[in-house]
PDB file of C-alpha atoms and ligand atoms in Angstrom:
ATOM      1  CA  UNK A 917       8.061  -7.118  19.000  1.00  0.00           C
ATOM      2  CA  UNK A 918       4.676  -8.908  18.284  1.00  0.00           C
ATOM      3  CA  UNK A 919       4.366 -10.814  14.666  1.00  0.00           C
ATOM      4  CA  UNK A 920       2.736  -8.755  12.030  1.00  0.00           C
ATOM      5  CA  UNK A 921      -1.018 -10.032  10.911  1.00  0.00           C
ATOM      6  CA  UNK A 922      -0.999 -12.801   8.770  1.00  0.00           C
ATOM      7  CA  UNK A 923      -2.329 -10.483   6.248  1.00  0.00           C
ATOM      8  CA  UNK A 924       0.578  -8.383   6.306  1.00  0.00           C
ATOM      9  CA  UNK A 925       2.922 -11.159   6.163  1.00  0.00           C
ATOM     10  CA  UNK A 926       1.321 -12.866   3.263  1.00  0.00           C
ATOM     11  CA  UNK A 927       0.367  -9.736   1.069  1.00  0.00           C
ATOM     12  CA  UNK A 928       2.626  -6.703   2.205  1.00  0.00           C
ATOM     13  CA  UNK A 929       5.902  -8.043   3.682  1.00  0.00           C
ATOM     14  CA  UNK A 930       8.861  -8.310   1.008  1.00  0.00           C
ATOM     15  CA  UNK A 931      10.577 -11.705   0.777  1.00  0.00           C
ATOM     16  CA  UNK A 932      13.271 -12.581   3.110  1.00  0.00           C
ATOM     17  CA  UNK A 933      12.027  -9.942   5.883  1.00  0.00           C
ATOM     18  CA  UNK A 934      13.317 -11.785   8.913  1.00  0.00           C
ATOM     19  CA  UNK A 935      10.645 -12.040  11.846  1.00  0.00           C
ATOM     20  CA  UNK A 936      12.010 -12.811  15.062  1.00  0.00           C
ATOM     21  CA  UNK A 937       9.795 -15.683  16.843  1.00  0.00           C
ATOM     22  CA  UNK A 938       9.114 -15.589  20.586  1.00  0.00           C
ATOM     23  CA  UNK A 939       7.616 -18.223  22.536  1.00  0.00           C
ATOM     24  CA  UNK A 940       4.228 -16.564  22.460  1.00  0.00           C
ATOM     25  CA  UNK A 941       4.315 -16.695  18.539  1.00  0.00           C
ATOM     26  CA  UNK A 942       3.937 -20.766  18.887  1.00  0.00           C
ATOM     27  CA  UNK A 943       0.293 -20.205  19.482  1.00  0.00           C
ATOM     28  CA  UNK A 944      -0.049 -17.840  16.367  1.00  0.00           C
ATOM     29  CA  UNK A 945       1.782 -20.121  14.140  1.00  0.00           C
ATOM     30  CA  UNK A 946      -0.396 -23.109  15.222  1.00  0.00           C
ATOM     31  CA  UNK A 947      -3.586 -21.206  14.539  1.00  0.00           C
ATOM     32  CA  UNK A 948      -2.401 -20.619  10.942  1.00  0.00           C
ATOM     33  CA  UNK A 949      -2.799 -24.229  10.528  1.00  0.00           C
ATOM     34  CA  UNK A 950      -6.268 -24.479  12.075  1.00  0.00           C
ATOM     35  CA  UNK A 951      -8.189 -21.193  11.760  1.00  0.00           C
ATOM     36  CA  UNK A 952      -9.884 -20.151   8.560  1.00  0.00           C
ATOM     37  CA  UNK A 953      -9.041 -16.635   7.425  1.00  0.00           C
ATOM     38  CA  UNK A 954      -9.908 -14.227   4.567  1.00  0.00           C
ATOM     39  CA  UNK A 955      -7.945 -11.314   3.079  1.00  0.00           C
ATOM     40  CA  UNK A 956      -8.416  -8.582   1.073  1.00  0.00           C
ATOM     41  CA  UNK A 957      -5.709  -8.394  -1.961  1.00  0.00           C
ATOM     42  CA  UNK A 958      -5.380  -8.063  -5.579  1.00  0.00           C
ATOM     43  CA  UNK A 959      -5.871 -10.969  -7.985  1.00  0.00           C
ATOM     44  CA  UNK A 960      -3.599 -10.975 -10.975  1.00  0.00           C
ATOM     45  CA  UNK A 961      -6.202 -13.358 -12.877  1.00  0.00           C
ATOM     46  CA  UNK A 962      -9.205 -11.180 -12.048  1.00  0.00           C
ATOM     47  CA  UNK A 963      -7.148  -7.941 -12.677  1.00  0.00           C
ATOM     48  CA  UNK A 964      -9.140  -6.579  -9.651  1.00  0.00           C
ATOM     49  CA  UNK A 965      -9.145  -6.459  -5.762  1.00  0.00           C
ATOM     50  CA  UNK A 966     -10.857  -9.537  -4.185  1.00  0.00           C
ATOM     51  CA  UNK A 967     -11.424 -11.362  -1.203  1.00  0.00           C
ATOM     52  CA  UNK A 968      -8.817 -14.232  -0.890  1.00  0.00           C
ATOM     53  CA  UNK A 969      -9.694 -17.497   1.283  1.00  0.00           C
ATOM     54  CA  UNK A 970      -7.459 -19.774   2.726  1.00  0.00           C
ATOM     55  CA  UNK A 971      -6.735 -23.319   1.383  1.00  0.00           C
ATOM     56  CA  UNK A 972      -6.609 -25.936   3.709  1.00  0.00           C
ATOM     57  CA  UNK A 973      -4.926 -28.343   1.434  1.00  0.00           C
ATOM     58  CA  UNK A 974      -1.139 -27.870   2.536  1.00  0.00           C
ATOM     59  CA  UNK A 975      -2.065 -27.170   6.287  1.00  0.00           C
ATOM     60  CA  UNK A 976      -0.796 -29.640   9.066  1.00  0.00           C
ATOM     61  CA  UNK A 977       0.015 -29.230  12.669  1.00  0.00           C
ATOM     62  CA  UNK A 978       3.743 -29.465  13.391  1.00  0.00           C
ATOM     63  CA  UNK A 979       5.016 -30.913  16.653  1.00  0.00           C
ATOM     64  CA  UNK A 980       7.003 -27.795  17.206  1.00  0.00           C
ATOM     65  CA  UNK A 981       5.478 -24.723  15.752  1.00  0.00           C
ATOM     66  CA  UNK A 982       8.704 -22.830  16.306  1.00  0.00           C
ATOM     67  CA  UNK A 983      11.193 -25.586  15.286  1.00  0.00           C
ATOM     68  CA  UNK A 984      13.215 -25.499  11.987  1.00  0.00           C
ATOM     69  CA  UNK A 985      11.158 -26.239   9.123  1.00  0.00           C
ATOM     70  CA  UNK A 986       9.692 -25.111   5.702  1.00  0.00           C
ATOM     71  CA  UNK A 987       5.944 -24.976   5.007  1.00  0.00           C
ATOM     72  CA  UNK A 988       3.802 -23.571   2.197  1.00  0.00           C
ATOM     73  CA  UNK A 989       0.690 -21.723   2.405  1.00  0.00           C
ATOM     74  CA  UNK A 990      -2.003 -21.002  -0.574  1.00  0.00           C
ATOM     75  CA  UNK A 991      -4.721 -18.663  -0.701  1.00  0.00           C
ATOM     76  CA  UNK A 992      -7.321 -18.696  -3.333  1.00  0.00           C
ATOM     77  CA  UNK A 993      -9.516 -15.924  -4.769  1.00  0.00           C
ATOM     78  CA  UNK A 994     -13.265 -15.731  -3.872  1.00  0.00           C
ATOM     79  CA  UNK A 995     -14.394 -15.574  -7.389  1.00  0.00           C
ATOM     80  CA  UNK A 996     -12.415 -18.665  -8.671  1.00  0.00           C
ATOM     81  CA  UNK A 997     -10.759 -21.131  -6.630  1.00  0.00           C
ATOM     82  CA  UNK A 998      -8.117 -21.845  -9.478  1.00  0.00           C
ATOM     83  CA  UNK A 999      -6.788 -17.992  -8.911  1.00  0.00           C
ATOM     84  CA  UNK A1000      -4.345 -19.181  -6.185  1.00  0.00           C
ATOM     85  CA  UNK A1001      -1.336 -17.379  -4.535  1.00  0.00           C
ATOM     86  CA  UNK A1002       1.163 -19.592  -3.121  1.00  0.00           C
ATOM     87  CA  UNK A1003       3.685 -18.667  -0.494  1.00  0.00           C
ATOM     88  CA  UNK A1004       6.739 -20.652   0.996  1.00  0.00           C
ATOM     89  CA  UNK A1005       8.053 -19.907   4.364  1.00  0.00           C
ATOM     90  CA  UNK A1006      11.232 -21.082   6.213  1.00  0.00           C
ATOM     91  CA  UNK A1007      11.795 -21.178  10.038  1.00  0.00           C
ATOM     92  CA  UNK A1008      15.374 -21.347  11.002  1.00  0.00           C
ATOM     93  CA  UNK A1009      16.735 -20.475  14.362  1.00  0.00           C
ATOM     94  CA  UNK A1010      13.401 -19.082  15.505  1.00  0.00           C
ATOM     95  CA  UNK A1011      13.136 -16.827  12.616  1.00  0.00           C
ATOM     96  CA  UNK A1012      10.381 -16.927  10.152  1.00  0.00           C
ATOM     97  CA  UNK A1013      10.905 -15.682   6.730  1.00  0.00           C
ATOM     98  CA  UNK A1014       8.701 -15.719   3.580  1.00  0.00           C
ATOM     99  CA  UNK A1015      11.006 -16.931   0.860  1.00  0.00           C
ATOM    100  CA  UNK A1016       9.037 -17.369  -2.129  1.00  0.00           C
ATOM    101  CA  UNK A1017       5.735 -16.250  -3.474  1.00  0.00           C
ATOM    102  CA  UNK A1018       3.770 -16.921  -6.881  1.00  0.00           C
ATOM    103  CA  UNK A1019       2.496 -14.549  -8.227  1.00  0.00           C
ATOM    104  CA  UNK A1020       5.137 -12.394  -7.135  1.00  0.00           C
ATOM    105  CA  UNK A1021       4.578  -9.426  -4.775  1.00  0.00           C
ATOM    106  CA  UNK A1022       5.488  -7.111  -7.771  1.00  0.00           C
ATOM    107  CA  UNK A1023       2.846  -8.874 -10.102  1.00  0.00           C
ATOM    108  CA  UNK A1024       0.258  -8.316  -7.315  1.00  0.00           C
ATOM    109  CA  UNK A1025       1.329  -4.482  -6.693  1.00  0.00           C
ATOM    110  CA  UNK A1026       2.148  -2.918  -9.743  1.00  0.00           C
ATOM    111  CA  UNK A1027      -0.942  -3.471 -11.857  1.00  0.00           C
ATOM    112  CA  UNK A1028      -2.799  -1.765  -9.010  1.00  0.00           C
ATOM    113  CA  UNK A1029      -0.470   1.302  -9.178  1.00  0.00           C
ATOM    114  CA  UNK A1030      -1.093   1.912 -12.943  1.00  0.00           C
ATOM    115  CA  UNK A1031      -3.908   4.339 -12.035  1.00  0.00           C
ATOM    116  CA  UNK A1032      -1.544   6.582 -10.374  1.00  0.00           C
ATOM    117  CA  UNK A1033       1.288   6.743 -13.337  1.00  0.00           C
ATOM    118  CA  UNK A1034      -0.011   9.960 -14.426  1.00  0.00           C
ATOM    119  CA  UNK A1035      -0.161  11.768 -11.244  1.00  0.00           C
ATOM    120  CA  UNK A1036       3.349  10.372 -10.529  1.00  0.00           C
ATOM    121  CA  UNK A1037       4.778  11.425 -13.699  1.00  0.00           C
ATOM    122  CA  UNK A1038       7.188   9.035 -15.659  1.00  0.00           C
ATOM    123  CA  UNK A1039      10.226   9.383 -13.430  1.00  0.00           C
ATOM    124  CA  UNK A1040       8.401   8.731 -10.046  1.00  0.00           C
ATOM    125  CA  UNK A1041       6.338   5.989 -11.589  1.00  0.00           C
ATOM    126  CA  UNK A1042       9.207   4.169 -12.838  1.00  0.00           C
ATOM    127  CA  UNK A1043      10.952   4.460  -9.323  1.00  0.00           C
ATOM    128  CA  UNK A1044       8.008   3.383  -7.622  1.00  0.00           C
ATOM    129  CA  UNK A1045       8.216   0.175 -10.125  1.00  0.00           C
ATOM    130  CA  UNK A1046      11.705  -0.310  -9.291  1.00  0.00           C
ATOM    131  CA  UNK A1047      11.302  -0.227  -5.454  1.00  0.00           C
ATOM    132  CA  UNK A1048       8.627  -2.713  -5.601  1.00  0.00           C
ATOM    133  CA  UNK A1049      10.684  -4.880  -7.629  1.00  0.00           C
ATOM    134  CA  UNK A1050      13.606  -4.626  -5.360  1.00  0.00           C
ATOM    135  CA  UNK A1051      11.495  -5.169  -2.136  1.00  0.00           C
ATOM    136  CA  UNK A1052      10.042  -8.104  -3.787  1.00  0.00           C
ATOM    137  CA  UNK A1053      13.287  -9.646  -3.888  1.00  0.00           C
ATOM    138  CA  UNK A1054      14.246  -8.581  -0.498  1.00  0.00           C
ATOM    139  CA  UNK A1055      16.449  -5.621  -1.236  1.00  0.00           C
ATOM    140  CA  UNK A1056      15.736  -3.562   1.680  1.00  0.00           C
ATOM    141  CA  UNK A1057      17.685  -0.507   1.584  1.00  0.00           C
ATOM    142  CA  UNK A1058      17.716   0.145  -2.076  1.00  0.00           C
ATOM    143  CA  UNK A1059      13.956  -0.216  -2.343  1.00  0.00           C
ATOM    144  CA  UNK A1060      13.450   1.979   0.776  1.00  0.00           C
ATOM    145  CA  UNK A1061      15.650   4.796  -0.626  1.00  0.00           C
ATOM    146  CA  UNK A1062      13.298   4.860  -3.738  1.00  0.00           C
ATOM    147  CA  UNK A1063      10.197   4.898  -1.587  1.00  0.00           C
ATOM    148  CA  UNK A1064      11.487   7.652   0.677  1.00  0.00           C
ATOM    149  CA  UNK A1065      12.271   9.934  -2.170  1.00  0.00           C
ATOM    150  CA  UNK A1066       8.863   9.686  -3.803  1.00  0.00           C
ATOM    151  CA  UNK A1067       7.276  10.355  -0.327  1.00  0.00           C
ATOM    152  CA  UNK A1068       9.320  13.360  -0.075  1.00  0.00           C
ATOM    153  CA  UNK A1069       8.617  14.629  -3.611  1.00  0.00           C
ATOM    154  CA  UNK A1070       4.909  14.109  -2.848  1.00  0.00           C
ATOM    155  CA  UNK A1071       5.038  16.054   0.468  1.00  0.00           C
ATOM    156  CA  UNK A1072       6.892  18.808  -1.647  1.00  0.00           C
ATOM    157  CA  UNK A1073       3.906  18.834  -4.128  1.00  0.00           C
ATOM    158  CA  UNK A1074       1.452  19.363  -1.412  1.00  0.00           C
ATOM    159  CA  UNK A1075       3.765  21.992   0.126  1.00  0.00           C
ATOM    160  CA  UNK A1076       3.129  23.935  -3.051  1.00  0.00           C
ATOM    161  CA  UNK A1077      -0.478  23.348  -3.039  1.00  0.00           C
ATOM    162  CA  UNK A1078      -0.878  24.885   0.568  1.00  0.00           C
ATOM    163  CA  UNK A1079       1.634  27.742  -0.236  1.00  0.00           C
ATOM    164  CA  UNK A1080       0.148  28.739  -3.398  1.00  0.00           C
ATOM    165  CA  UNK A1081      -3.281  28.786  -1.501  1.00  0.00           C
ATOM    166  CA  UNK A1082      -2.287  30.258   2.000  1.00  0.00           C
ATOM    167  CA  UNK A1083       1.435  31.742   1.464  1.00  0.00           C
ATOM    168  CA  UNK A1084       4.722  30.269   2.742  1.00  0.00           C
ATOM    169  CA  UNK A1085       5.050  27.778   5.494  1.00  0.00           C
ATOM    170  CA  UNK A1086       7.345  29.305   7.860  1.00  0.00           C
ATOM    171  CA  UNK A1087      10.512  27.086   8.781  1.00  0.00           C
ATOM    172  CA  UNK A1088       9.212  24.033   6.533  1.00  0.00           C
ATOM    173  CA  UNK A1089      12.844  23.128   5.332  1.00  0.00           C
ATOM    174  CA  UNK A1090      14.250  22.618   8.716  1.00  0.00           C
ATOM    175  CA  UNK A1091      11.174  20.505   9.864  1.00  0.00           C
ATOM    176  CA  UNK A1092      11.092  17.115  10.678  1.00  0.00           C
ATOM    177  CA  UNK A1093       8.861  14.627   8.808  1.00  0.00           C
ATOM    178  CA  UNK A1094       6.129  14.642  11.434  1.00  0.00           C
ATOM    179  CA  UNK A1095       6.276  18.462  11.597  1.00  0.00           C
ATOM    180  CA  UNK A1096       5.929  18.390   7.706  1.00  0.00           C
ATOM    181  CA  UNK A1097       2.923  16.288   7.835  1.00  0.00           C
ATOM    182  CA  UNK A1098       1.254  18.448  10.430  1.00  0.00           C
ATOM    183  CA  UNK A1099       1.953  21.627   8.403  1.00  0.00           C
ATOM    184  CA  UNK A1100       0.309  20.104   5.318  1.00  0.00           C
ATOM    185  CA  UNK A1101      -2.572  18.286   7.175  1.00  0.00           C
ATOM    186  CA  UNK A1102      -5.119  20.196   5.176  1.00  0.00           C
ATOM    187  CA  UNK A1103      -4.093  18.368   1.954  1.00  0.00           C
ATOM    188  CA  UNK A1104      -3.043  15.174   3.320  1.00  0.00           C
ATOM    189  CA  UNK A1105      -5.066  11.979   4.248  1.00  0.00           C
ATOM    190  CA  UNK A1106      -6.343  11.999   7.517  1.00  0.00           C
ATOM    191  CA  UNK A1107      -4.960   8.583   8.423  1.00  0.00           C
ATOM    192  CA  UNK A1108      -1.625   9.825   7.390  1.00  0.00           C
ATOM    193  CA  UNK A1109      -1.865  12.732   9.639  1.00  0.00           C
ATOM    194  CA  UNK A1110      -3.192  10.679  12.469  1.00  0.00           C
ATOM    195  CA  UNK A1111      -0.414   8.439  12.135  1.00  0.00           C
ATOM    196  CA  UNK A1112       2.276  10.987  11.652  1.00  0.00           C
ATOM    197  CA  UNK A1113       4.480   9.574  14.513  1.00  0.00           C
ATOM    198  CA  UNK A1114       4.878   6.365  12.635  1.00  0.00           C
ATOM    199  CA  UNK A1115       6.277   8.199   9.604  1.00  0.00           C
ATOM    200  CA  UNK A1116       8.845   9.941  12.008  1.00  0.00           C
ATOM    201  CA  UNK A1117      11.245   7.151  11.000  1.00  0.00           C
ATOM    202  CA  UNK A1118      11.505   8.540   7.741  1.00  0.00           C
ATOM    203  CA  UNK A1119      13.531  11.434   9.233  1.00  0.00           C
ATOM    204  CA  UNK A1120      16.212   8.725   9.998  1.00  0.00           C
ATOM    205  CA  UNK A1121      18.932   8.569   7.618  1.00  0.00           C
ATOM    206  CA  UNK A1122      19.247   5.484   5.337  1.00  0.00           C
ATOM    207  CA  UNK A1123      22.729   4.803   6.953  1.00  0.00           C
ATOM    208  CA  UNK A1124      20.756   4.453  10.364  1.00  0.00           C
ATOM    209  CA  UNK A1125      18.649   1.612   9.147  1.00  0.00           C
ATOM    210  CA  UNK A1126      19.600  -1.962   8.713  1.00  0.00           C
ATOM    211  CA  UNK A1127      18.415  -3.969   5.644  1.00  0.00           C
ATOM    212  CA  UNK A1128      15.919  -5.825   7.701  1.00  0.00           C
ATOM    213  CA  UNK A1129      14.416  -2.583   9.278  1.00  0.00           C
ATOM    214  CA  UNK A1130      13.935  -1.219   5.682  1.00  0.00           C
ATOM    215  CA  UNK A1131      11.999  -4.201   4.308  1.00  0.00           C
ATOM    216  CA  UNK A1132       9.791  -3.933   7.524  1.00  0.00           C
ATOM    217  CA  UNK A1133       8.997  -0.256   7.024  1.00  0.00           C
ATOM    218  CA  UNK A1134       8.465  -0.762   3.167  1.00  0.00           C
ATOM    219  CA  UNK A1135       4.744  -1.521   3.153  1.00  0.00           C
ATOM    220  CA  UNK A1136       4.225   1.381   5.649  1.00  0.00           C
ATOM    221  CA  UNK A1137       5.601   3.898   3.517  1.00  0.00           C
ATOM    222  CA  UNK A1138       4.231   2.410   0.228  1.00  0.00           C
ATOM    223  CA  UNK A1139       0.863   2.421   1.862  1.00  0.00           C
ATOM    224  CA  UNK A1140       1.469   6.024   2.712  1.00  0.00           C
ATOM    225  CA  UNK A1141       2.208   6.950  -0.853  1.00  0.00           C
ATOM    226  CA  UNK A1142      -0.755   5.226  -2.044  1.00  0.00           C
ATOM    227  CA  UNK A1143      -2.916   6.711   0.439  1.00  0.00           C
ATOM    228  CA  UNK A1144      -1.777  10.175  -0.625  1.00  0.00           C
ATOM    229  CA  UNK A1145      -2.261   9.373  -4.406  1.00  0.00           C
ATOM    230  CA  UNK A1146      -5.520   7.608  -3.902  1.00  0.00           C
ATOM    231  CA  UNK A1147      -6.929  10.846  -2.073  1.00  0.00           C
ATOM    232  CA  UNK A1148      -5.530  13.227  -4.890  1.00  0.00           C
ATOM    233  CA  UNK A1149      -7.125  10.920  -7.382  1.00  0.00           C
ATOM    234  CA  UNK A1150     -10.510  11.158  -5.581  1.00  0.00           C
ATOM    235  CA  UNK A1151     -10.281  15.004  -5.111  1.00  0.00           C
ATOM    236  CA  UNK A1152      -9.448  15.407  -8.752  1.00  0.00           C
ATOM    237  CA  UNK A1153     -12.273  13.034  -9.881  1.00  0.00           C
ATOM    238  CA  UNK A1154     -14.743  15.063  -7.680  1.00  0.00           C
ATOM    239  CA  UNK A1155     -13.382  18.366  -9.104  1.00  0.00           C
ATOM    240  CA  UNK A1156     -13.852  17.357 -12.758  1.00  0.00           C
ATOM    241  CA  UNK A1157     -17.592  15.838 -11.823  1.00  0.00           C
ATOM    242  CA  UNK A1158     -18.382  19.233 -10.268  1.00  0.00           C
ATOM    243  CA  UNK A1159     -17.191  20.950 -13.073  1.00  0.00           C
ATOM    244  CA  UNK A1160     -19.097  19.031 -15.499  1.00  0.00           C
ATOM    245  CA  UNK A1161     -22.045  19.267 -13.540  1.00  0.00           C
ATOM    246  CA  UNK A1162     -21.589  23.293 -13.219  1.00  0.00           C
ATOM    247  CA  UNK A1163     -21.437  23.090 -17.171  1.00  0.00           C
ATOM    248  CA  UNK A1164     -24.482  21.178 -17.435  1.00  0.00           C
ATOM    249  CA  UNK A1165     -26.232  23.585 -14.885  1.00  0.00           C
ATOM    250  CA  UNK A1166     -24.979  26.705 -16.920  1.00  0.00           C
ATOM    251  CA  UNK A1167     -26.370  25.393 -20.050  1.00  0.00           C
ATOM    252  CA  UNK A1168     -29.919  24.519 -18.501  1.00  0.00           C
ATOM    253  CA  UNK A1169     -29.812  27.993 -16.992  1.00  0.00           C
ATOM    254  CA  UNK A1170     -28.903  29.659 -20.532  1.00  0.00           C
ATOM    255  CA  UNK A1171     -31.814  27.455 -22.093  1.00  0.00           C
ATOM    256  CA  UNK A1172     -34.326  28.691 -19.477  1.00  0.00           C
ATOM    257  CA  UNK A1173     -33.329  32.291 -19.891  1.00  0.00           C
ATOM    258  CA  UNK A1174     -33.607  31.923 -23.533  1.00  0.00           C
ATOM    259  CA  UNK A1175     -37.123  30.263 -23.139  1.00  0.00           C
ATOM    260  CA  UNK A1176     -38.241  33.039 -20.776  1.00  0.00           C
ATOM    261  CA  UNK A1177     -37.243  35.703 -23.260  1.00  0.00           C
ATOM    262  CA  UNK A1178     -39.421  34.327 -26.112  1.00  0.00           C
ATOM    263  CA  UNK A1179     -37.245  31.642 -27.556  1.00  0.00           C
ATOM    264  CA  UNK A1180     -38.164  27.956 -27.616  1.00  0.00           C
ATOM    265  CA  UNK A1181     -36.805  25.733 -24.552  1.00  0.00           C
ATOM    266  CA  UNK A1182     -35.865  22.866 -27.072  1.00  0.00           C
ATOM    267  CA  UNK A1183     -33.631  24.880 -29.525  1.00  0.00           C
TER     268      UNK A1183
HETATM  269 ZN1   ZN B  51      -9.261 -13.919  -9.099  1.00  0.00          ZN
END
C-alpha cells in the first residue's frame, strides 16, 4: 500500500497509526527533507483555516531514510510564522508512526466542527467530540465505532428526507452501505456518492477490523460526516436566504400594489 500523502499523515491520520514502509518509500521520506510544501488546515491561533508552510529548521537528510530513528517536523501558519504545529515521528522496524503532535489533532479538529453542533444535536455532537479525542490518542476501534454510528444516523436522517418527499424506499433496511448511499444520492454530497465503494468498508462489522485499520479509515469516515454536514449547512443557508429574499420581494410587491391603487409608495 502506498504511503498516504504528507498532508494526510500530518493533519488527518491519528497518532500511532502504523504505516508500513516499502523500499520505494525511501525516496518519499528523503523528499520530505528537501521539498517545500504547503497544506491547508485549521490554525488554532488564528481560529480559522489557513495555509501552512513547512519550516526547514529541523530538517536533515538521513543516511538511511528507512532505518530506525525519530524526527520532528514543524509547519507554520501563512499568516504568522510563530503559529507552528509540531509533529514527532518514529521509524522502527520499517514502520513509520506519528507519535506526537502539538496542538493536538483534537485541538485542530474540534473548533472547526463547532458550527455543526446544532445540526448534529447534543448527543451526536458529544460523540463526535469523543471520537476525535479517542482517535487523537490512537484508540482506533473505539473512535471508529462512534463515527460509524454518527454516519449511520446521518444516513437515517437523509432517508427520512427522501421518503417524506418521494415515499418509502423499498428494501432500505437490508441494503449494504453502498446501496444506501445510492438510494439517497439526491440528498447526499456528490463526492460521497461518487466514492461510495470506499464507504463499503463501513458494512464490515467492527470485529472484522483491526485497531490499525480503524485508525486508517478514521479520517475517511470523518471527512464523509463533515461533507454531509457541510452540504446540509450550505443548503439550509441557501433556503433561508431565498426565504428572506422572497419576503422582501413580497413586501416590495405589496408596496407597489398599494402605490398603484392610489397610496403613497413610501408609506
Ligand atoms: Zn495562524
